[in-house]
Tab-separated table of C-alpha atoms in Angstrom:
chain	number	residue	atom	x	y	z
U	1	MET	CA	-4.497	44.936	81.804
U	2	ASN	CA	-8.055	45.989	80.938
U	3	ALA	CA	-9.040	46.398	77.316
U	4	VAL	CA	-9.487	49.918	76.048
U	5	PRO	CA	-12.849	50.355	74.269
U	6	LEU	CA	-12.427	50.881	70.536
U	7	SER	CA	-15.204	52.894	68.950
U	8	ILE	CA	-15.082	54.006	65.323
U	9	GLY	CA	-13.697	57.343	66.503
U	10	ASP	CA	-11.034	55.631	68.554
U	11	GLY	CA	-10.161	53.357	65.642
U	12	TRP	CA	-9.399	56.069	63.125
U	13	ARG	CA	-7.575	58.193	65.695
U	14	TYR	CA	-5.260	55.311	66.456
U	15	GLY	CA	-4.897	54.256	62.816
U	16	LEU	CA	-4.297	57.664	61.208
U	17	PRO	CA	-0.468	57.716	61.672
U	18	GLY	CA	-0.385	54.736	59.315
U	19	LEU	CA	-1.238	57.139	56.465
U	20	PRO	CA	1.837	59.421	56.624
U	21	LEU	CA	4.056	56.451	57.502
U	22	ALA	CA	2.964	54.595	54.364
U	23	PHE	CA	3.216	57.878	52.457
U	24	ALA	CA	6.848	58.155	53.579
U	25	ALA	CA	7.636	54.503	52.884
U	26	LEU	CA	6.906	54.637	49.158
U	27	PRO	CA	9.621	57.136	48.168
U	28	LEU	CA	11.980	55.628	50.737
U	29	TYR	CA	11.689	52.023	49.547
U	30	VAL	CA	10.353	52.284	45.975
U	31	HIS	CA	11.365	55.564	44.328
U	32	LEU	CA	14.859	55.978	45.738
U	33	PRO	CA	16.713	53.594	43.354
U	34	HIS	CA	15.237	55.168	40.218
U	35	HIS	CA	15.716	58.681	41.596
U	36	TYR	CA	19.448	58.250	42.224
U	37	ALA	CA	19.951	56.371	38.963
U	38	SER	CA	18.456	59.391	37.180
U	39	LEU	CA	20.985	61.585	39.029
U	40	GLY	CA	23.808	59.590	37.430
U	41	VAL	CA	24.821	57.148	40.168
U	42	PRO	CA	26.050	53.889	38.532
U	43	LEU	CA	23.595	51.041	39.093
U	44	ALA	CA	26.165	48.690	40.617
U	45	THR	CA	27.327	51.332	43.097
U	46	LEU	CA	23.772	52.359	43.891
U	47	GLY	CA	22.682	48.752	44.353
U	48	GLY	CA	25.495	48.078	46.817
U	49	ALA	CA	24.764	51.217	48.817
U	50	LEU	CA	21.040	50.525	49.059
U	51	LEU	CA	21.629	46.863	49.906
U	52	LEU	CA	23.761	47.933	52.877
U	53	ALA	CA	21.088	50.421	53.943
U	54	ARG	CA	18.314	47.802	53.691
U	55	ALA	CA	20.355	45.253	55.655
U	56	PHE	CA	20.989	47.837	58.381
U	57	ASP	CA	17.295	48.728	58.361
U	58	ALA	CA	16.162	45.135	58.912
U	59	LEU	CA	18.801	44.063	61.413
U	60	THR	CA	18.274	47.034	63.731
U	61	ASP	CA	14.537	46.369	64.180
U	62	PRO	CA	14.854	43.974	67.162
U	63	TRP	CA	17.073	46.460	69.011
U	64	LEU	CA	14.676	49.297	68.189
U	65	GLY	CA	11.841	47.235	69.613
U	66	ARG	CA	13.784	46.535	72.806
U	67	TRP	CA	14.554	50.234	73.244
U	68	LEU	CA	10.947	51.238	72.551
U	69	ASP	CA	9.717	48.958	75.311
U	70	ARG	CA	11.698	51.144	77.695
U	71	VAL	CA	10.115	54.292	76.231
U	72	PHE	CA	6.657	52.781	76.727
U	73	HIS	CA	7.418	52.154	80.389
U	74	ALA	CA	7.618	55.905	80.845
U	75	GLY	CA	3.978	56.066	79.723
U	76	PRO	CA	2.014	56.813	76.519
U	77	SER	CA	2.694	60.545	76.811
U	78	ALA	CA	6.438	59.856	76.678
U	79	VAL	CA	5.952	57.875	73.467
U	80	LEU	CA	4.000	60.722	71.893
U	81	ARG	CA	6.587	63.311	72.945
U	82	TRP	CA	9.308	61.128	71.444
U	83	ALA	CA	7.356	60.656	68.185
U	84	TRP	CA	7.376	64.361	67.280
U	85	PRO	CA	11.146	64.869	66.839
U	86	VAL	CA	11.491	61.417	65.245
U	87	ALA	CA	8.838	62.292	62.651
U	88	LEU	CA	10.687	65.558	61.968
U	89	VAL	CA	13.938	63.656	61.372
U	90	LEU	CA	12.074	61.325	59.006
U	91	TRP	CA	10.706	64.240	56.993
U	92	LEU	CA	14.084	66.003	56.881
U	93	GLY	CA	15.728	62.748	55.821
U	94	LEU	CA	13.350	62.391	52.886
U	95	LEU	CA	13.941	66.013	51.958
U	96	GLY	CA	17.703	65.469	51.919
U	97	LEU	CA	17.456	62.217	49.966
U	98	LEU	CA	15.141	63.577	47.287
U	99	PHE	CA	16.906	66.958	46.999
U	100	PRO	CA	20.611	66.292	47.708
U	101	PRO	CA	22.598	69.507	48.260
U	102	ALA	CA	25.084	70.661	45.667
U	103	ALA	CA	27.995	70.007	48.035
U	104	VAL	CA	27.488	66.209	47.785
U	105	GLN	CA	27.081	65.946	44.017
U	106	GLY	CA	30.368	64.089	43.688
U	107	HIS	CA	29.494	61.672	46.480
U	108	LEU	CA	25.848	60.858	45.836
U	109	ALA	CA	26.199	57.142	46.575
U	110	ILE	CA	27.611	57.862	50.056
U	111	TRP	CA	24.904	60.472	50.618
U	112	ALA	CA	22.239	57.940	49.612
U	113	LEU	CA	23.739	55.278	51.897
U	114	VAL	CA	23.978	57.471	55.005
U	115	GLY	CA	20.683	59.229	54.340
U	116	ALA	CA	18.822	55.966	53.770
U	117	MET	CA	20.292	54.418	56.921
U	118	VAL	CA	19.209	57.335	59.109
U	119	THR	CA	15.803	57.735	57.487
U	120	THR	CA	14.871	54.053	57.509
U	121	LEU	CA	15.977	53.841	61.145
U	122	VAL	CA	13.574	56.540	62.302
U	123	TYR	CA	10.838	55.276	59.978
U	124	SER	CA	11.105	51.781	61.462
U	125	ALA	CA	11.099	53.185	64.998
U	126	LEU	CA	7.800	54.979	64.343
U	127	VAL	CA	6.239	51.912	62.726
U	128	ILE	CA	7.210	49.614	65.615
U	129	ALA	CA	5.970	52.176	68.156
U	130	HIS	CA	2.626	52.445	66.342
U	131	GLN	CA	2.220	48.655	66.138
U	132	SER	CA	3.228	48.174	69.784
U	133	TRP	CA	0.756	50.843	70.886
U	134	GLY	CA	-2.042	48.934	69.132
U	135	ALA	CA	-1.099	45.633	70.764
U	136	ARG	CA	-0.999	47.346	74.181
U	137	LEU	CA	-4.611	48.481	73.754
U	138	GLY	CA	-5.551	44.929	74.679
U	139	GLY	CA	-8.820	43.130	74.119
U	140	ASP	CA	-9.826	39.838	72.545
U	141	GLY	CA	-9.106	38.672	69.011
U	142	ALA	CA	-11.950	40.646	67.450
U	143	ARG	CA	-10.863	43.868	69.143
U	144	GLN	CA	-7.253	43.398	68.089
U	145	ALA	CA	-8.373	42.648	64.530
U	146	ARG	CA	-10.239	45.976	64.505
U	147	VAL	CA	-7.168	47.776	65.830
U	148	ALA	CA	-5.003	46.286	63.067
U	149	ALA	CA	-7.666	46.891	60.418
U	150	TRP	CA	-7.826	50.612	61.195
U	151	ARG	CA	-4.040	50.856	61.070
U	152	GLU	CA	-3.738	48.926	57.817
U	153	GLY	CA	-6.687	50.707	56.224
U	154	CYS	CA	-4.984	54.057	56.825
U	155	THR	CA	-1.769	52.517	55.499
U	156	LEU	CA	-3.521	51.598	52.253
U	157	ALA	CA	-4.848	55.157	51.954
U	158	GLY	CA	-1.295	56.447	52.394
U	159	VAL	CA	0.026	54.074	49.721
U	160	ALA	CA	-2.661	55.194	47.274
U	161	LEU	CA	-1.955	58.879	47.914
U	162	ALA	CA	1.802	58.465	47.659
U	163	SER	CA	1.406	56.491	44.434
U	164	MET	CA	-0.392	59.332	42.688
U	165	LEU	CA	0.886	62.596	44.139
U	166	PRO	CA	4.540	62.565	42.939
U	167	THR	CA	3.397	61.988	39.352
U	168	LEU	CA	0.617	64.560	39.501
U	169	ALA	CA	2.337	67.324	41.481
U	170	GLY	CA	6.050	66.542	41.852
U	171	TRP	CA	8.231	65.912	44.877
U	172	THR	CA	8.087	69.453	46.287
U	173	VAL	CA	4.312	69.318	46.711
U	174	THR	CA	4.489	65.692	47.864
U	175	LEU	CA	6.886	66.543	50.689
U	176	ALA	CA	4.804	69.574	51.633
U	177	VAL	CA	1.710	67.375	51.957
U	178	LEU	CA	3.670	64.855	54.022
U	179	GLY	CA	4.980	67.675	56.222
U	180	LEU	CA	1.371	68.655	56.925
U	181	ALA	CA	0.096	65.086	57.349
U	182	PHE	CA	2.566	64.102	60.057
U	183	PRO	CA	1.628	66.739	62.685
U	184	ILE	CA	-2.086	66.217	62.029
U	185	ALA	CA	-1.702	62.457	62.460
U	186	LEU	CA	0.345	62.818	65.643
U	187	LEU	CA	-2.142	65.252	67.167
U	188	VAL	CA	-5.031	62.914	66.337
U	189	TRP	CA	-3.099	59.891	67.647
U	190	GLY	CA	-2.618	61.685	70.970
U	191	ARG	CA	-6.387	62.219	71.261
U	192	GLY	CA	-7.158	58.557	70.625
U	193	PRO	CA	-7.196	55.524	72.938
U	194	ARG	CA	-4.172	55.055	75.145
U	195	PRO	CA	-2.730	51.879	76.636
U	196	GLY	CA	-3.190	51.330	80.343
U	197	ALA	CA	-0.363	51.708	82.806
U	198	ALA	CA	2.478	49.315	82.074
U	199	PRO	CA	3.641	46.887	84.751
U	200	ALA	CA	6.957	47.641	86.364
U	201	PRO	CA	9.841	46.034	84.478
U	202	PRO	CA	11.171	42.831	86.028
U	203	THR	CA	14.398	43.076	87.962
U	204	THR	CA	15.708	39.759	86.540
U	205	PRO	CA	18.439	39.697	83.888
U	206	GLN	CA	15.720	38.807	81.360
U	207	TRP	CA	14.782	42.498	81.102
U	208	GLY	CA	18.218	43.425	79.808
U	209	ASN	CA	18.078	40.747	77.108
U	210	ASP	CA	14.428	41.064	76.106
U	211	TRP	CA	15.217	41.464	72.412
U	212	ARG	CA	15.624	37.654	72.398
U	213	LEU	CA	12.636	36.956	74.616
U	214	PRO	CA	10.056	36.324	71.837
U	215	TRP	CA	12.043	33.376	70.507
U	216	ARG	CA	11.706	31.630	73.863
U	217	ARG	CA	7.943	31.444	73.297
U	218	PRO	CA	6.893	28.346	71.257
U	219	ALA	CA	3.709	30.078	70.073
U	220	PHE	CA	5.726	32.974	68.660
U	221	ARG	CA	8.078	30.621	66.831
U	222	ARG	CA	5.170	28.773	65.258
U	223	LEU	CA	3.373	31.974	64.289
U	224	MET	CA	6.571	33.373	62.775
U	225	ALA	CA	6.965	30.244	60.649
U	226	VAL	CA	3.492	30.825	59.208
U	227	PHE	CA	4.091	34.565	58.822
U	228	ILE	CA	7.403	34.130	56.999
U	229	LEU	CA	6.112	31.494	54.564
U	230	ASN	CA	2.932	33.440	53.873
U	231	GLY	CA	4.862	36.690	53.488
U	232	LEU	CA	7.299	35.131	51.022
U	233	ALA	CA	4.382	33.762	49.006
U	234	SER	CA	2.904	37.274	48.839
U	235	ALA	CA	6.186	39.087	48.161
U	236	MET	CA	7.068	37.048	45.069
U	237	PRO	CA	3.999	38.111	43.034
U	238	ALA	CA	4.459	41.684	44.267
U	239	THR	CA	8.016	41.624	42.892
U	240	LEU	CA	6.995	40.137	39.531
U	241	VAL	CA	3.558	41.607	38.847
U	242	LEU	CA	4.730	44.330	36.439
U	243	PHE	CA	6.771	41.793	34.444
U	244	PHE	CA	3.745	39.467	34.313
U	245	VAL	CA	1.438	42.235	33.117
U	246	ALA	CA	3.860	43.533	30.476
U	247	ASP	CA	5.109	40.215	29.059
U	248	ARG	CA	2.649	37.436	29.892
U	249	LEU	CA	-0.578	39.434	29.538
U	250	GLN	CA	0.950	42.022	27.171
U	251	THR	CA	-1.232	44.781	28.625
U	252	PRO	CA	1.268	47.229	30.183
U	253	GLU	CA	-1.189	50.095	29.759
U	254	TRP	CA	-3.424	48.466	32.384
U	255	GLN	CA	-0.799	48.424	35.139
U	256	GLY	CA	-2.187	51.400	37.040
U	257	GLY	CA	-5.738	50.062	36.976
U	258	PHE	CA	-4.642	46.629	38.149
U	259	LEU	CA	-2.754	48.064	41.136
U	260	ALA	CA	-5.573	50.454	42.024
U	261	GLY	CA	-8.115	47.612	41.978
U	262	TYR	CA	-5.844	45.505	44.168
U	263	PHE	CA	-5.380	48.103	46.904
U	264	VAL	CA	-8.965	49.374	46.835
U	265	ALA	CA	-10.251	45.804	47.212
U	266	ALA	CA	-7.930	45.278	50.189
U	267	ALA	CA	-9.341	48.351	51.933
U	268	VAL	CA	-12.973	47.599	51.074
U	269	GLY	CA	-12.586	43.990	52.182
U	270	MET	CA	-11.408	44.779	55.721
U	271	PRO	CA	-14.967	44.641	57.192
U	272	VAL	CA	-15.429	41.217	55.579
U	273	TRP	CA	-12.482	39.799	57.504
U	274	LEU	CA	-13.563	41.456	60.737
U	275	ALA	CA	-16.942	39.758	60.352
U	276	ALA	CA	-15.170	36.453	59.648
U	277	VAL	CA	-13.172	36.872	62.863
U	278	ARG	CA	-16.344	37.378	64.881
U	279	ARG	CA	-17.861	34.226	63.380
U	280	GLY	CA	-14.889	31.856	63.377
U	281	GLY	CA	-11.903	33.365	65.147
U	282	LEU	CA	-8.656	34.899	63.919
U	283	ALA	CA	-6.866	31.775	62.710
U	284	ARG	CA	-9.819	30.391	60.733
U	285	ALA	CA	-10.431	33.776	59.122
U	286	TRP	CA	-6.769	34.063	58.097
U	287	LEU	CA	-6.883	30.491	56.769
U	288	ALA	CA	-9.887	31.452	54.631
U	289	GLY	CA	-7.929	34.407	53.255
U	290	MET	CA	-5.044	32.121	52.338
U	291	GLY	CA	-7.445	29.731	50.623
U	292	LEU	CA	-8.927	32.561	48.566
U	293	SER	CA	-5.469	33.743	47.542
U	294	ILE	CA	-4.400	30.239	46.455
U	295	ALA	CA	-7.568	29.744	44.386
U	296	VAL	CA	-7.129	33.114	42.686
U	297	PHE	CA	-3.448	32.658	41.804
U	298	ALA	CA	-4.025	29.117	40.571
U	299	TRP	CA	-6.398	30.690	38.064
U	300	ALA	CA	-3.872	33.411	37.198
U	301	ALA	CA	-1.448	30.706	36.056
U	302	LEU	CA	-3.853	29.920	33.178
U	303	LEU	CA	-3.995	33.469	31.794
U	304	GLY	CA	-2.197	34.664	28.690
U	305	PRO	CA	-2.026	37.537	26.167
U	306	GLY	CA	-5.113	39.715	26.113
U	307	ASP	CA	-6.645	38.393	29.343
U	308	GLY	CA	-6.687	41.821	30.920
U	309	TRP	CA	-10.247	41.699	32.237
U	310	ALA	CA	-9.742	38.264	33.724
U	311	PHE	CA	-6.602	39.501	35.463
U	312	ALA	CA	-8.550	42.501	36.773
U	313	VAL	CA	-10.787	39.993	38.573
U	314	VAL	CA	-7.625	38.297	39.901
U	315	CYS	CA	-6.417	41.649	41.238
U	316	VAL	CA	-9.706	42.412	42.987
U	317	LEU	CA	-10.021	38.964	44.585
U	318	SER	CA	-6.366	38.790	45.594
U	319	GLY	CA	-6.710	42.319	46.997
U	320	LEU	CA	-9.599	41.058	49.092
U	321	ALA	CA	-7.329	38.275	50.382
U	322	LEU	CA	-4.633	40.870	51.102
U	323	GLY	CA	-6.955	42.455	53.664
U	324	ALA	CA	-6.737	39.265	55.732
U	325	ASP	CA	-2.932	39.193	55.451
U	326	MET	CA	-2.691	42.809	56.592
U	327	ALA	CA	-5.037	42.807	59.587
U	328	LEU	CA	-5.175	39.323	61.075
U	329	PRO	CA	-1.551	38.166	61.630
U	330	ALA	CA	-0.737	41.180	63.815
U	331	ALA	CA	-3.900	40.535	65.830
U	332	LEU	CA	-2.778	36.929	66.333
U	333	LEU	CA	0.619	38.204	67.463
U	334	ALA	CA	-1.078	40.456	70.015
U	335	GLY	CA	-2.810	37.352	71.379
U	336	VAL	CA	0.502	35.494	71.592
U	337	ILE	CA	1.999	38.396	73.546
U	338	ALA	CA	-0.948	38.449	75.949
U	339	ASP	CA	-0.995	34.675	76.443
U	340	ALA	CA	2.730	34.679	77.237
U	341	GLY	CA	2.211	37.283	79.964
U	342	ASP	CA	4.281	39.853	78.047
U	343	ARG	CA	1.568	42.420	77.336
U	344	GLY	CA	2.585	45.850	78.525
U	345	ARG	CA	6.242	44.850	78.774
U	346	HIS	CA	7.697	43.468	75.555
U	347	GLU	CA	5.519	44.439	72.568
U	348	GLY	CA	8.415	46.338	71.017
U	349	ALA	CA	10.656	43.271	71.101
U	350	TYR	CA	7.994	41.157	69.400
U	351	PHE	CA	7.197	43.711	66.698
U	352	GLY	CA	10.876	44.382	66.112
U	353	TRP	CA	11.374	40.758	65.059
U	354	TRP	CA	8.046	40.857	63.186
U	355	ASN	CA	9.209	43.775	61.055
U	356	LEU	CA	12.594	42.182	60.439
U	357	ALA	CA	10.806	39.117	59.055
U	358	ALA	CA	8.577	41.230	56.807
U	359	LYS	CA	11.577	43.060	55.351
U	360	ALA	CA	13.528	39.822	54.946
U	361	ASN	CA	10.631	38.400	52.926
U	362	LEU	CA	10.842	41.274	50.447
U	363	ALA	CA	14.596	40.829	50.132
U	364	LEU	CA	14.250	37.059	49.677
U	365	ALA	CA	11.588	37.519	47.018
U	366	VAL	CA	13.891	39.722	44.955
U	367	GLY	CA	16.972	37.662	45.706
U	368	LEU	CA	15.360	34.349	44.777
U	369	ALA	CA	12.840	35.157	42.053
U	370	LEU	CA	14.877	37.368	39.745
U	371	PRO	CA	18.052	35.203	39.572
U	372	ALA	CA	15.911	32.057	39.187
U	373	LEU	CA	14.043	33.610	36.275
U	374	ALA	CA	17.303	34.577	34.602
U	375	LEU	CA	18.588	31.003	34.957
U	376	LEU	CA	15.359	29.670	33.444
U	377	GLY	CA	15.683	31.882	30.389
U	378	TYR	CA	13.351	34.779	31.115
U	379	THR	CA	14.398	38.305	30.181
U	380	PRO	CA	12.130	41.369	30.378
U	381	GLY	CA	10.352	41.955	27.070
U	382	THR	CA	10.729	38.383	25.864
U	383	ARG	CA	8.088	36.536	23.855
U	384	ASP	CA	9.856	33.197	24.163
U	385	ALA	CA	7.401	30.513	25.331
U	386	GLY	CA	9.880	28.917	27.728
U	387	GLY	CA	10.792	32.200	29.359
U	388	LEU	CA	7.136	33.206	29.750
U	389	GLN	CA	6.311	29.830	31.258
U	390	ALA	CA	9.093	30.336	33.802
U	391	LEU	CA	7.626	33.768	34.620
U	392	THR	CA	4.189	32.218	35.171
U	393	VAL	CA	5.589	29.543	37.469
U	394	ALA	CA	7.486	32.132	39.538
U	395	TYR	CA	4.551	34.561	39.640
U	396	ALA	CA	1.676	32.166	40.375
U	397	VAL	CA	2.576	28.482	40.808
U	398	LEU	CA	5.482	28.726	43.249
U	399	PRO	CA	3.739	31.303	45.495
U	400	CYS	CA	0.647	29.064	45.628
U	401	THR	CA	2.818	26.158	46.738
U	402	ILE	CA	4.514	28.202	49.468
U	403	LYS	CA	1.205	29.677	50.649
U	404	ALA	CA	-0.331	26.204	50.790
U	405	LEU	CA	2.497	25.171	53.124
U	406	ALA	CA	1.813	28.254	55.266
U	407	ALA	CA	-1.902	27.378	55.337
U	408	TRP	CA	-1.104	23.821	56.409
U	409	LEU	CA	1.074	25.087	59.265
U	410	LEU	CA	-1.631	27.534	60.337
U	411	TRP	CA	-4.237	24.768	60.327
U	412	ARG	CA	-1.981	22.322	62.176
U	413	CYS	CA	-0.718	24.721	64.855
U	414	TRP	CA	-3.600	27.149	65.350
U	415	VAL	CA	-6.837	25.602	64.055
U	416	ARG	CA	-6.590	21.867	64.692
U	417	ARG	CA	-4.458	22.054	67.840
U	418	PRO	CA	-4.234	25.635	69.101
U	419	GLU	CA	-1.492	26.603	71.504
U	420	PRO	CA	-2.437	26.508	75.193
U	421	GLY	CA	-4.111	29.782	76.098
U	422	THR	CA	-4.859	30.762	72.480
U	423	ALA	CA	-8.439	29.577	72.160
U	424	HIS	CA	-9.395	33.145	71.240
U	425	ALA	CA	-7.498	32.665	67.973
U	426	THR	CA	-9.801	29.935	66.726
U	427	SER	CA	-13.066	30.372	68.621
U	428	PRO	CA	-15.815	32.803	67.693
U	429	VAL	CA	-15.781	35.836	69.918
U	430	ALA	CA	-18.262	38.496	70.835
U	431	PRO	CA	-18.075	41.776	68.907
U	432	PRO	CA	-15.973	44.431	70.636
U	433	VAL	CA	-17.791	47.220	72.420
């Protein structure tokens, strides 16, 4: 399949749907627990309902990916036609979740469970379709890194907007803005680069079971091992950062500035990682990002009360490293798909498992870090030295250890001895045209 040229105009047209998708994700995954708790749903009941919804969300991703591969075989126009009603269902789902009707006031937990299951299902379908579309655009490692960078850059813009708008203008205005952003993004997406014609699906039984196909590829298994370890190392600090700021640094008033610096640095740093890919290849550039993250968080372990400015530097540098984590792994996955001969056929299956792993990392981070901290004596608001030391270990030391293991695997499998057919992952490549 020939690569589709990716100019700056093409890049933002493809990437723009990442903005409303990220905009929708924040209330769906972050605000929902607090919102329903404020409506009077008991925490234990709410936690059980949302846990079921999140499990359903993650476990359905491989099947969504398999189904989306069939949609793609009808052509890019079929995908775009399908995206419009799915985006409408996503918006209506958020509307129903944030403004539950009076008729369900006595059954809010059930409403939250069903609503979250439906809404996360359509959200995940759109995300996997958008990622698969990018992988199907083809090209070498540098081109795929640019594709992912445009998508993730728009995602960061959506996160920033969704972080501010509910507080500044309320949920009614927020949903109105999202309702406007989705059709604009879909129209722009349709005017951007399109994948080439997909090969005809094989007639072998493999086609009917392609949701398991990625796991038959050794390169995919090795890349997933790196992705899962690296994702867990990143998810643990994300889970604990507000506790670290409030109790270890004792600067809760700086929380907003820290987060803003982190996400802005990630967006600004994207061109740095694209340049690193052109000079050294995808795997070496990602390895450099991991090294930067480890060095930064090793320093964070030494910080204490009043070190707000030092932690601001940590946020900026770790945000820069985040840019590598956001753009480069998906570009490597696109190379794995191409090298396996699955481009144009099975991107949905690959990205379905990819998204399941990303969601599992977030669940593992919460499920492991918070109970471990409780066992080690940490409670929110504590000033006990032992509890704060446990928080520091969980926030900085343990993630550095896990990320170092991920970096070692990346070096061993992709830099020192790359998989057959994946030289593009480690070798410098010419800039995309």
